[in-house]
Amino acid sequence: MRRRRRPVLWGLTAAATTTAAGLSVNILTDNQGSLVAWLAVAACTALAGVVPGLFAAGTAEPEIPLERLLIECTVGPDGITTINARAEGAQATQMLTEWLPSPALRGGSANGALPKPLPVALVTRSRATGTARRLAELERRCGGSNELDLRLCIDNRVEPRCEALRGAPVLVIDDRCSLDGTSLLVGGIDLAALGELHALAVILSCHDGAGTAHTDALRRSLRGPAAFLACTGSVPAEHLGVLYPLVLEGIGELAGARATPEELRSRMDGALARAQQSRPQLDWGRWAATVLTPEG
């Protein structure tokens, strides 16, 4: 930053000018030998020189700290938005914290990477005792990983389960379907009415979860594209005991790195292939992984 000249120089210049004028006046008047006249000249010189200098010093341009906020948004051909942000300075850092949404909700961090450990919501009703035991076992089996943060929500109330689904980028929904008027519910949850669902990957284990009734409902709540794994027809329990750990293991390997829903879908396909190798006698053909995009 370019510094201003010291204001004292301006004061000295004014003082010298005033002194010269005072001397000229004193000599040209009858008071040239008067001590009072000389004291008056000295006083005027001080006032004209020192006061402007102090005034200028008081209004000197302050040093301004550097504040810089850089935000870069990239939208890929698949519709995935990556945000890179950098802040320099206290105020810019505070603004960045306030403006950007929570990484946990967004399913990533400010540089586009998945959080590590990666939050995974395991959701069902407590009255679904067999399913609850299966998800609790999954939590015990995979919960010790540094890549995954498994959040088990077993509750008969709808709202706690909806909140669990809204708060994680990876969702496992395991429950029975029911029809309420024209709405198809999963464990009492209307997938179309969740709203603000920032999931990047969804595993839906319910009857005919891959059908258009469920996928269309889910698309109405998604805020962005998400990898999706479900099956047609009924869901055999022996499938889930094999498939769940393989899917979470594959997705967990992407924690802390940048990953698109297409890459997450690829991990689901890989888990299906490994499940086929592990239990070839089971009908894995009813399962399929895809990428769901929000409605409209």
One Martini backbone bead per residue (centre of mass of N, CA, C, O) as a GRO file, in nm:
protein
  296
    1MET     BB    1   0.096   0.035   0.023
    2ARG     BB    2   0.072   0.371  -0.019
    3ARG     BB    3   0.218   0.633   0.136
    4ARG     BB    4   0.183   0.915   0.300
    5ARG     BB    5   0.285   1.205   0.364
    6ARG     BB    6   0.388   1.376   0.607
    7PRO     BB    7   0.210   1.631   0.766
    8VAL     BB    8   0.452   1.805   0.874
    9LEU     BB    9   0.538   1.929   0.604
   10TRP     BB   10   0.289   2.102   0.576
   11GLY     BB   11   0.337   2.264   0.837
   12LEU     BB   12   0.614   2.387   0.766
   13THR     BB   13   0.523   2.537   0.518
   14ALA     BB   14   0.314   2.715   0.663
   15ALA     BB   15   0.512   2.839   0.866
   16ALA     BB   16   0.705   2.979   0.670
   17THR     BB   17   0.494   3.152   0.533
   18THR     BB   18   0.396   3.302   0.788
   19THR     BB   19   0.668   3.421   0.872
   20ALA     BB   20   0.717   3.593   0.623
   21ALA     BB   21   0.459   3.758   0.652
   22GLY     BB   22   0.514   3.867   0.936
   23LEU     BB   23   0.777   4.018   0.877
   24SER     BB   24   0.669   4.206   0.667
   25VAL     BB   25   0.460   4.344   0.847
   26ASN     BB   26   0.654   4.434   1.074
   27ILE     BB   27   0.841   4.613   0.898
   28LEU     BB   28   0.596   4.791   0.763
   29THR     BB   29   0.559   4.881   1.049
   30ASP     BB   30   0.570   5.049   1.361
   31ASN     BB   31   0.619   4.747   1.520
   32GLN     BB   32   0.927   4.643   1.474
   33GLY     BB   33   1.021   4.702   1.789
   34SER     BB   34   0.803   4.523   1.907
   35LEU     BB   35   0.752   4.263   2.123
   36VAL     BB   36   0.453   4.205   2.075
   37ALA     BB   37   0.472   4.162   1.767
   38TRP     BB   38   0.668   3.921   1.773
   39LEU     BB   39   0.481   3.737   1.944
   40ALA     BB   40   0.251   3.730   1.739
   41VAL     BB   41   0.408   3.595   1.511
   42ALA     BB   42   0.478   3.337   1.668
   43ALA     BB   43   0.188   3.248   1.722
   44CYS     BB   44   0.095   3.228   1.424
   45THR     BB   45   0.305   3.022   1.340
   46ALA     BB   46   0.214   2.793   1.528
   47LEU     BB   47  -0.079   2.774   1.434
   48ALA     BB   48  -0.017   2.735   1.120
   49GLY     BB   49   0.170   2.474   1.162
   50VAL     BB   50   0.067   2.270   1.385
   51VAL     BB   51  -0.240   2.240   1.342
   52PRO     BB   52  -0.243   2.124   1.049
   53GLY     BB   53  -0.064   1.884   1.118
   54LEU     BB   54  -0.254   1.750   1.325
   55PHE     BB   55  -0.504   1.726   1.141
   56ALA     BB   56  -0.368   1.548   0.926
   57ALA     BB   57  -0.284   1.319   1.122
   58GLY     BB   58  -0.585   1.249   1.207
   59THR     BB   59  -0.654   1.188   0.873
   60ALA     BB   60  -0.509   0.945   0.816
   61GLU     BB   61  -0.472   0.671   0.635
   62PRO     BB   62  -0.560   0.367   0.701
   63GLU     BB   63  -0.497   0.050   0.762
   64ILE     BB   64  -0.595  -0.229   0.549
   65PRO     BB   65  -0.697  -0.529   0.571
   66LEU     BB   66  -0.686  -0.833   0.424
   67GLU     BB   67  -0.972  -0.939   0.220
   68ARG     BB   68  -1.061  -1.274   0.098
   69LEU     BB   69  -1.310  -1.420  -0.137
   70LEU     BB   70  -1.322  -1.751  -0.284
   71ILE     BB   71  -1.561  -1.880  -0.531
   72GLU     BB   72  -1.600  -2.205  -0.690
   73CYS     BB   73  -1.819  -2.318  -0.950
   74THR     BB   74  -1.895  -2.656  -1.068
   75VAL     BB   75  -2.068  -2.791  -1.355
   76GLY     BB   76  -2.137  -3.084  -1.463
   77PRO     BB   77  -2.277  -3.298  -1.700
   78ASP     BB   78  -2.443  -3.443  -1.444
   79GLY     BB   79  -2.511  -3.186  -1.234
   80ILE     BB   80  -2.269  -3.155  -1.056
   81THR     BB   81  -2.174  -2.962  -0.775
   82THR     BB   82  -1.872  -2.779  -0.719
   83ILE     BB   83  -1.710  -2.645  -0.422
   84ASN     BB   84  -1.468  -2.380  -0.401
   85ALA     BB   85  -1.311  -2.240  -0.103
   86ARG     BB   86  -1.154  -1.917   0.002
   87ALA     BB   87  -1.009  -1.757   0.293
   88GLU     BB   88  -0.899  -1.415   0.392
   89GLY     BB   89  -0.957  -1.344   0.691
   90ALA     BB   90  -1.187  -1.297   0.933
   91GLN     BB   91  -1.437  -1.195   0.773
   92ALA     BB   92  -1.424  -1.397   0.538
   93THR     BB   93  -1.451  -1.652   0.713
   94GLN     BB   94  -1.728  -1.583   0.832
   95MET     BB   95  -1.880  -1.563   0.562
   96LEU     BB   96  -1.828  -1.854   0.470
   97THR     BB   97  -1.970  -1.993   0.712
   98GLU     BB   98  -2.255  -1.859   0.658
   99TRP     BB   99  -2.307  -1.928   0.345
  100LEU     BB  100  -2.240  -2.214   0.375
  101PRO     BB  101  -2.343  -2.510   0.400
  102SER     BB  102  -2.361  -2.794   0.549
  103PRO     BB  103  -2.175  -3.073   0.486
  104ALA     BB  104  -2.370  -3.284   0.598
  105LEU     BB  105  -2.609  -3.194   0.408
  106ARG     BB  106  -2.449  -3.183   0.132
  107GLY     BB  107  -2.233  -3.431   0.126
  108GLY     BB  108  -1.992  -3.229   0.183
  109SER     BB  109  -1.744  -3.007   0.114
  110ALA     BB  110  -1.600  -2.716   0.004
  111ASN     BB  111  -1.417  -2.915  -0.206
  112GLY     BB  112  -1.622  -3.178  -0.276
  113ALA     BB  113  -1.588  -3.372  -0.046
  114LEU     BB  114  -1.631  -3.625   0.144
  115PRO     BB  115  -1.684  -3.708   0.442
  116LYS     BB  116  -1.466  -3.788   0.737
  117PRO     BB  117  -1.672  -3.958   0.824
  118LEU     BB  118  -1.948  -4.119   0.676
  119PRO     BB  119  -2.270  -4.060   0.687
  120VAL     BB  120  -2.514  -4.315   0.802
  121ALA     BB  121  -2.850  -4.399   0.765
  122LEU     BB  122  -3.043  -4.620   0.978
  123VAL     BB  123  -3.386  -4.702   0.891
  124THR     BB  124  -3.658  -4.782   1.124
  125ARG     BB  125  -3.879  -4.965   1.300
  126SER     BB  126  -3.933  -5.115   1.610
  127ARG     BB  127  -4.160  -5.320   1.512
  128ALA     BB  128  -3.932  -5.418   1.312
  129THR     BB  129  -3.752  -5.652   1.446
  130GLY     BB  130  -3.584  -5.788   1.223
  131THR     BB  131  -3.472  -5.524   1.099
  132ALA     BB  132  -3.347  -5.405   1.354
  133ARG     BB  133  -3.142  -5.633   1.395
  134ARG     BB  134  -2.998  -5.599   1.123
  135LEU     BB  135  -2.902  -5.299   1.165
  136ALA     BB  136  -2.755  -5.345   1.433
  137GLU     BB  137  -2.550  -5.544   1.312
  138LEU     BB  138  -2.436  -5.348   1.102
  139GLU     BB  139  -2.327  -5.148   1.306
  140ARG     BB  140  -2.131  -5.345   1.449
  141ARG     BB  141  -1.971  -5.432   1.191
  142CYS     BB  142  -1.918  -5.112   1.064
  143GLY     BB  143  -1.866  -4.896   1.307
  144GLY     BB  144  -1.530  -4.919   1.332
  145SER     BB  145  -1.489  -4.734   1.106
  146ASN     BB  146  -1.320  -4.448   0.970
  147GLU     BB  147  -1.531  -4.403   0.717
  148LEU     BB  148  -1.783  -4.450   0.914
  149ASP     BB  149  -2.110  -4.303   1.029
  150LEU     BB  150  -2.330  -4.474   1.209
  151ARG     BB  151  -2.699  -4.409   1.216
  152LEU     BB  152  -2.925  -4.529   1.431
  153CYS     BB  153  -3.291  -4.548   1.352
  154ILE     BB  154  -3.528  -4.666   1.596
  155ASP     BB  155  -3.866  -4.568   1.520
  156ASN     BB  156  -4.212  -4.513   1.523
  157ARG     BB  157  -4.165  -4.235   1.458
  158VAL     BB  158  -4.148  -4.028   1.188
  159GLU     BB  159  -3.974  -3.770   1.242
  160PRO     BB  160  -3.700  -3.893   1.336
  161ARG     BB  161  -3.657  -4.041   1.064
  162CYS     BB  162  -3.660  -3.793   0.881
  163GLU     BB  163  -3.419  -3.649   1.015
  164ALA     BB  164  -3.213  -3.871   0.953
  165LEU     BB  165  -3.244  -3.843   0.638
  166ARG     BB  166  -3.161  -3.528   0.629
  167GLY     BB  167  -2.856  -3.581   0.787
  168ALA     BB  168  -2.751  -3.766   0.534
  169PRO     BB  169  -2.577  -3.890   0.243
  170VAL     BB  170  -2.647  -4.185   0.353
  171LEU     BB  171  -2.911  -4.431   0.285
  172VAL     BB  172  -3.105  -4.669   0.490
  173ILE     BB  173  -3.414  -4.821   0.390
  174ASP     BB  174  -3.599  -5.049   0.613
  175ASP     BB  175  -3.925  -5.154   0.503
  176ARG     BB  176  -4.260  -5.131   0.477
  177CYS     BB  177  -4.534  -5.112   0.274
  178SER     BB  178  -4.795  -4.860   0.213
  179LEU     BB  179  -5.137  -4.744   0.165
  180ASP     BB  180  -5.240  -4.387   0.159
  181GLY     BB  181  -5.443  -4.375  -0.061
  182THR     BB  182  -5.216  -4.227  -0.291
  183SER     BB  183  -4.990  -4.300  -0.086
  184LEU     BB  184  -4.664  -4.431  -0.066
  185LEU     BB  185  -4.535  -4.604   0.207
  186VAL     BB  186  -4.238  -4.618   0.430
  187GLY     BB  187  -4.297  -4.673   0.737
  188GLY     BB  188  -4.491  -4.400   0.707
  189ILE     BB  189  -4.322  -4.270   0.475
  190ASP     BB  190  -4.319  -3.995   0.259
  191LEU     BB  191  -4.096  -3.950   0.011
  192ALA     BB  192  -4.228  -3.688  -0.126
  193ALA     BB  193  -4.230  -3.520   0.180
  194LEU     BB  194  -3.947  -3.460   0.294
  195GLY     BB  195  -3.750  -3.269   0.198
  196GLU     BB  196  -3.436  -3.172   0.183
  197LEU     BB  197  -3.269  -3.406   0.025
  198HIS     BB  198  -2.900  -3.460   0.045
  199ALA     BB  199  -2.850  -3.715  -0.103
  200LEU     BB  200  -2.607  -3.950  -0.267
  201ALA     BB  201  -2.726  -4.220  -0.125
  202VAL     BB  202  -2.967  -4.499  -0.183
  203ILE     BB  203  -3.121  -4.759   0.017
  204LEU     BB  204  -3.405  -4.959  -0.081
  205SER     BB  205  -3.596  -5.182   0.143
  206CYS     BB  206  -3.864  -5.278  -0.046
  207HIS     BB  207  -4.132  -5.341  -0.210
  208ASP     BB  208  -4.056  -5.243  -0.513
  209GLY     BB  209  -3.830  -5.006  -0.499
  210ALA     BB  210  -3.768  -4.987  -0.826
  211GLY     BB  211  -4.019  -4.860  -0.877
  212THR     BB  212  -4.189  -4.577  -0.983
  213ALA     BB  213  -4.335  -4.503  -0.721
  214HIS     BB  214  -4.070  -4.461  -0.555
  215THR     BB  215  -3.885  -4.295  -0.742
  216ASP     BB  216  -4.077  -4.055  -0.784
  217ALA     BB  217  -4.099  -3.978  -0.488
  218LEU     BB  218  -3.795  -3.930  -0.433
  219ARG     BB  219  -3.747  -3.707  -0.653
  220ARG     BB  220  -3.924  -3.487  -0.495
  221SER     BB  221  -3.689  -3.467  -0.253
  222LEU     BB  222  -3.452  -3.421  -0.413
  223ARG     BB  223  -3.165  -3.188  -0.458
  224GLY     BB  224  -3.006  -3.421  -0.607
  225PRO     BB  225  -2.821  -3.645  -0.726
  226ALA     BB  226  -2.854  -4.015  -0.679
  227ALA     BB  227  -2.771  -4.303  -0.572
  228PHE     BB  228  -2.947  -4.623  -0.649
  229LEU     BB  229  -3.082  -4.902  -0.448
  230ALA     BB  230  -3.286  -5.178  -0.569
  231CYS     BB  231  -3.584  -5.384  -0.601
  232THR     BB  232  -3.781  -5.627  -0.731
  233GLY     BB  233  -4.010  -5.698  -0.537
  234SER     BB  234  -3.904  -5.882  -0.306
  235VAL     BB  235  -3.701  -5.896   0.006
  236PRO     BB  236  -3.460  -6.089   0.093
  237ALA     BB  237  -3.290  -6.128   0.384
  238GLU     BB  238  -3.032  -6.276   0.269
  239HIS     BB  239  -2.940  -6.038   0.095
  240LEU     BB  240  -2.881  -5.813   0.311
  241GLY     BB  241  -2.654  -5.955   0.475
  242VAL     BB  242  -2.461  -5.931   0.220
  243LEU     BB  243  -2.499  -5.637   0.089
  244TYR     BB  244  -2.457  -5.413   0.295
  245PRO     BB  245  -2.149  -5.440   0.360
  246LEU     BB  246  -2.053  -5.406   0.064
  247VAL     BB  247  -2.163  -5.126   0.009
  248LEU     BB  248  -2.032  -4.970   0.249
  249GLU     BB  249  -1.743  -5.041   0.181
  250GLY     BB  250  -1.734  -4.905  -0.100
  251ILE     BB  251  -1.823  -4.619  -0.008
  252GLY     BB  252  -1.608  -4.575   0.222
  253GLU     BB  253  -1.358  -4.546   0.021
  254LEU     BB  254  -1.463  -4.233  -0.052
  255ALA     BB  255  -1.387  -4.105   0.194
  256GLY     BB  256  -1.242  -3.778   0.154
  257ALA     BB  257  -1.341  -3.775  -0.144
  258ARG     BB  258  -1.421  -3.731  -0.455
  259ALA     BB  259  -1.778  -3.784  -0.547
  260THR     BB  260  -2.008  -3.911  -0.750
  261PRO     BB  261  -2.297  -4.073  -0.814
  262GLU     BB  262  -2.163  -4.253  -1.027
  263GLU     BB  263  -1.947  -4.368  -0.836
  264LEU     BB  264  -2.148  -4.483  -0.633
  265ARG     BB  265  -2.291  -4.670  -0.832
  266SER     BB  266  -2.039  -4.838  -0.897
  267ARG     BB  267  -2.016  -4.953  -0.607
  268MET     BB  268  -2.283  -5.103  -0.617
  269ASP     BB  269  -2.213  -5.288  -0.852
  270GLY     BB  270  -1.970  -5.417  -0.710
  271ALA     BB  271  -2.135  -5.540  -0.476
  272LEU     BB  272  -2.312  -5.723  -0.654
  273ALA     BB  273  -2.081  -5.889  -0.773
  274ARG     BB  274  -1.979  -5.998  -0.497
  275ALA     BB  275  -2.245  -6.132  -0.415
  276GLN     BB  276  -2.255  -6.331  -0.650
  277GLN     BB  277  -1.990  -6.477  -0.571
  278SER     BB  278  -2.076  -6.553  -0.277
  279ARG     BB  279  -2.409  -6.601  -0.374
  280PRO     BB  280  -2.511  -6.761  -0.655
  281GLN     BB  281  -2.801  -6.886  -0.564
  282LEU     BB  282  -2.901  -6.607  -0.577
  283ASP     BB  283  -3.130  -6.348  -0.687
  284TRP     BB  284  -2.962  -6.066  -0.819
  285GLY     BB  285  -3.133  -5.957  -1.073
  286ARG     BB  286  -3.341  -5.766  -0.907
  287TRP     BB  287  -3.105  -5.582  -0.888
  288ALA     BB  288  -3.037  -5.214  -0.903
  289ALA     BB  289  -2.836  -4.947  -1.028
  290THR     BB  290  -2.869  -4.587  -1.005
  291VAL     BB  291  -2.960  -4.247  -1.110
  292LEU     BB  292  -3.121  -3.995  -0.945
  293THR     BB  293  -3.326  -3.727  -1.030
  294PRO     BB  294  -3.479  -3.457  -0.992
  295GLU     BB  295  -3.765  -3.317  -1.032
  296GLY     BB  296  -3.724  -3.111  -1.316
   0.00000   0.00000   0.00000
